[in-house]
Coordinates of C-alpha atoms in Angstrom, one line a residue:
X1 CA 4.8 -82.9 3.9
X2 CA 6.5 -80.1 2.5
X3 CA 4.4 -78.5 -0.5
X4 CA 6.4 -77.2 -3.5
X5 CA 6.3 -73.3 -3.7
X6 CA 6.1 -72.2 -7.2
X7 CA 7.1 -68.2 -7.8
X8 CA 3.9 -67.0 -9.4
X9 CA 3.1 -63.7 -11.2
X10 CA 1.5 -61.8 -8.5
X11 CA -1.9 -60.3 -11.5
X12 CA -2.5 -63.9 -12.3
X13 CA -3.1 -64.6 -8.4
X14 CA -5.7 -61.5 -8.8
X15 CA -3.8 -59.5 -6.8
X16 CA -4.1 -55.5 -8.1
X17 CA -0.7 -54.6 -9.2
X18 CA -0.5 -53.9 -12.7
X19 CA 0.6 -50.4 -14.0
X20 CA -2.7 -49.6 -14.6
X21 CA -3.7 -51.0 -11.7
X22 CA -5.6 -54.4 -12.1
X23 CA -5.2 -57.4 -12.1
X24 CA -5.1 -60.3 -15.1
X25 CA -6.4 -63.2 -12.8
X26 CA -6.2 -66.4 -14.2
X27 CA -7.7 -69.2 -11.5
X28 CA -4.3 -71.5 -11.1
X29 CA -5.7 -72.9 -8.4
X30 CA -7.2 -75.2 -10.5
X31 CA -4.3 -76.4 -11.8
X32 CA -2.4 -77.1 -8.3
X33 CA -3.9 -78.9 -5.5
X34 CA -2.7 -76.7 -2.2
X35 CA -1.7 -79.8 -0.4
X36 CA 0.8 -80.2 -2.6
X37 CA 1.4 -76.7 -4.1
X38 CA 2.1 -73.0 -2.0
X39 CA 1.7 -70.7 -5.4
X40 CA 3.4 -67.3 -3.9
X41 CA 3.0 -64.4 -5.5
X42 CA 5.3 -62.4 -7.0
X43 CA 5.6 -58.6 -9.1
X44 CA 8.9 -57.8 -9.8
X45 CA 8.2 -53.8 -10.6
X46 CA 6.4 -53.3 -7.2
X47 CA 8.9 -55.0 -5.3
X48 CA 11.6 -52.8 -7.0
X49 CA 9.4 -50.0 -5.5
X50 CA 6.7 -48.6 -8.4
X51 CA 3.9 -47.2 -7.7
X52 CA 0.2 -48.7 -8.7
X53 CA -0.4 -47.1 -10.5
X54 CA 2.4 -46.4 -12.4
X55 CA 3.3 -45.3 -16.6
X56 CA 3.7 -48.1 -18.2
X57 CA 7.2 -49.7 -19.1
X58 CA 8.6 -51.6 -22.1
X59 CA 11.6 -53.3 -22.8
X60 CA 13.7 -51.0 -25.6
X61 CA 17.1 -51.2 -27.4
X62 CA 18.5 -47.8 -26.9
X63 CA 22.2 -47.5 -28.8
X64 CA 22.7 -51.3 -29.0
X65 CA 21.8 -52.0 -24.9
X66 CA 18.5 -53.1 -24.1
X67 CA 16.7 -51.0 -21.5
X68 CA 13.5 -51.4 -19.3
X69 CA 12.0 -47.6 -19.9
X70 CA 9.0 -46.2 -19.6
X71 CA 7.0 -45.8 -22.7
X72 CA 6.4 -42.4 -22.9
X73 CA 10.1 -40.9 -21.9
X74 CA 12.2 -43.5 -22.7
X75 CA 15.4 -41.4 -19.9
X76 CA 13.2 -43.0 -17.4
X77 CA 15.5 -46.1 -17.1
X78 CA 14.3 -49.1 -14.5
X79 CA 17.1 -50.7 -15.4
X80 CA 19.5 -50.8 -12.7
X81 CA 16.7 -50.8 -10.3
X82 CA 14.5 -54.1 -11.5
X83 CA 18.6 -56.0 -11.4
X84 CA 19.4 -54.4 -8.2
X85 CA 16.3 -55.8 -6.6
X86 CA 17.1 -59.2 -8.4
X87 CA 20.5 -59.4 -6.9
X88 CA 18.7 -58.4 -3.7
X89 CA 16.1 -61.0 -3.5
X90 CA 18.4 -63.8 -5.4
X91 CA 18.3 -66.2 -2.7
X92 CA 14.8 -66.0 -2.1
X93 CA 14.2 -66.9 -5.5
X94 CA 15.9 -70.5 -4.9
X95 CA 13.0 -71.5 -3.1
X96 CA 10.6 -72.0 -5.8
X97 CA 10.7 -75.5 -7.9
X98 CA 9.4 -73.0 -10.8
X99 CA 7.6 -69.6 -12.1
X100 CA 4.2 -69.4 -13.4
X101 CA 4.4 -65.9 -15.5
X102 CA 2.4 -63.2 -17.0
X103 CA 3.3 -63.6 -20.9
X104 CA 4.0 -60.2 -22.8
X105 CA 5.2 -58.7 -19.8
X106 CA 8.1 -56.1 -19.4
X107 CA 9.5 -58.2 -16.3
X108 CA 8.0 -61.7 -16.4
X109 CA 7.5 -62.3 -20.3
X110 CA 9.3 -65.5 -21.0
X111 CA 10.1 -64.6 -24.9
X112 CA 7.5 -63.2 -25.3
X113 CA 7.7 -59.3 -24.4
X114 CA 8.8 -56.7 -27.2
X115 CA 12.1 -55.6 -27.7
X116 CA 11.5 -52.4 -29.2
X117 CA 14.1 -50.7 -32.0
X118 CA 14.5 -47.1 -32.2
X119 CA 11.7 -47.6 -35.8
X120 CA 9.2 -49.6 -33.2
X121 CA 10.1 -53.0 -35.1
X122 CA 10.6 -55.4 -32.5
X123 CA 11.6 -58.8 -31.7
X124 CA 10.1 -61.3 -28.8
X125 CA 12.3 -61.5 -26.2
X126 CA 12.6 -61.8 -22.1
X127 CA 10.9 -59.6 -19.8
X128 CA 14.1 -58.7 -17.5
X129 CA 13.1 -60.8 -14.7
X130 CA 13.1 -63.4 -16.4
X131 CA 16.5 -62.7 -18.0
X132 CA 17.8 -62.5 -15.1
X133 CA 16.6 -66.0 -13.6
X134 CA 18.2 -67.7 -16.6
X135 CA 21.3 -65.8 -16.3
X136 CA 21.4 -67.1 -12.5
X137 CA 20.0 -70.2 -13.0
X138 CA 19.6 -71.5 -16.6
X139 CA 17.6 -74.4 -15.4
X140 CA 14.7 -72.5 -13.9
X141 CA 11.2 -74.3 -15.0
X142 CA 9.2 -71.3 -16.6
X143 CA 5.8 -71.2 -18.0
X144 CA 3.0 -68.6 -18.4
X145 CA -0.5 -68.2 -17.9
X146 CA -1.5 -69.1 -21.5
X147 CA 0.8 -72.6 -21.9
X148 CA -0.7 -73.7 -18.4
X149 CA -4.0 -73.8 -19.8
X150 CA -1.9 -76.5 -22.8
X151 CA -1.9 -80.2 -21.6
X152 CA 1.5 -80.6 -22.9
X153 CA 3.5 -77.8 -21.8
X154 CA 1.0 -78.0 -18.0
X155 CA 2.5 -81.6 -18.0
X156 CA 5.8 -80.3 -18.7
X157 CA 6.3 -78.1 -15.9
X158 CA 4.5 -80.7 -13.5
X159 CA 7.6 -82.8 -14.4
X160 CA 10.4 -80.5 -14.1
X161 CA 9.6 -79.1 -10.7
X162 CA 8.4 -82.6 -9.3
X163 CA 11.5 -83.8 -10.8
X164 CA 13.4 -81.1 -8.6
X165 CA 11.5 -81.6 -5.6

């Protein structure tokens, strides 16, 4: 039997590659018996090539076009590289029946990341990853590490990606 693979945020698998180099582990594997689940991990700004660790980045509206920068000089523009990467590893994304993501995130917040103004108001928004898999596929099953630990929203997802399987 083939197990459906589920994209997963590579800090909730406890694997050490935040920017300040740890990890936000969240035991899934409760969630998803692994005869019937492959959870494969995933970080989008190590895979683009940053280091661990590595000044933080934040999503920023700079002149009406929003920008992932790094907080403390916002010229340091990630940018092109994070949808480069994307367009790179597009088809490899088609694999997964879904995405288990770290919330708040600059990459994999699903709206919930800041979208910081030039007066640091902000509004909730995608992390660019995950702008990007809605752009290329608008019916990509999402959730993050908080709503998994919600009965309805973990019930949810269990029934979009089994529906896809």
């Amino acid at each position: 039997m083939t197990r459906v693979k589920i994209g997963v945020s590579a800090c909730l698998l406890g694997q050490k590659v935040r920017y300040d180099g740890k990890d936000k582990f969240a035991n899934l594997e409760k969630h998803f018996d692994p005869k019937i689940y492959q959870l494969i991990p995933i970080c989008p700004e190590v895979e683009m090539g940053m280091s661990i660790p590595r000044p933080s980045i934040q999503m920023r509206i700079i002149d009406g076009d929003t920008r992932l920068v790094q907080v403390d000089n916002h010229k340091l523009d990630f940018t092109e590289q994070l949808n480069n990467w994307f367009e790179e590893n597009k088809q490899r994304f088609e694999q997964f029946k879904g995405f288990i993501l770290k919330s708040k995130s600059p990459s994999c917040g699903n709206q919930t990341t800041p979208h910081f103004n030039s007066d640091e108001s902000f509004e909730l928004k995608d992390g660019l990853f995950v702008h990007q898999l809605k752009l290329n596929n608008n019916s990509t099953t999402l959730i993050n590490e908080t709503q998994i630990e919600q009965k309805e929203y973990f019930l949810k997802f269990i029934h979009q990606i089994s529906k896809t399987t």
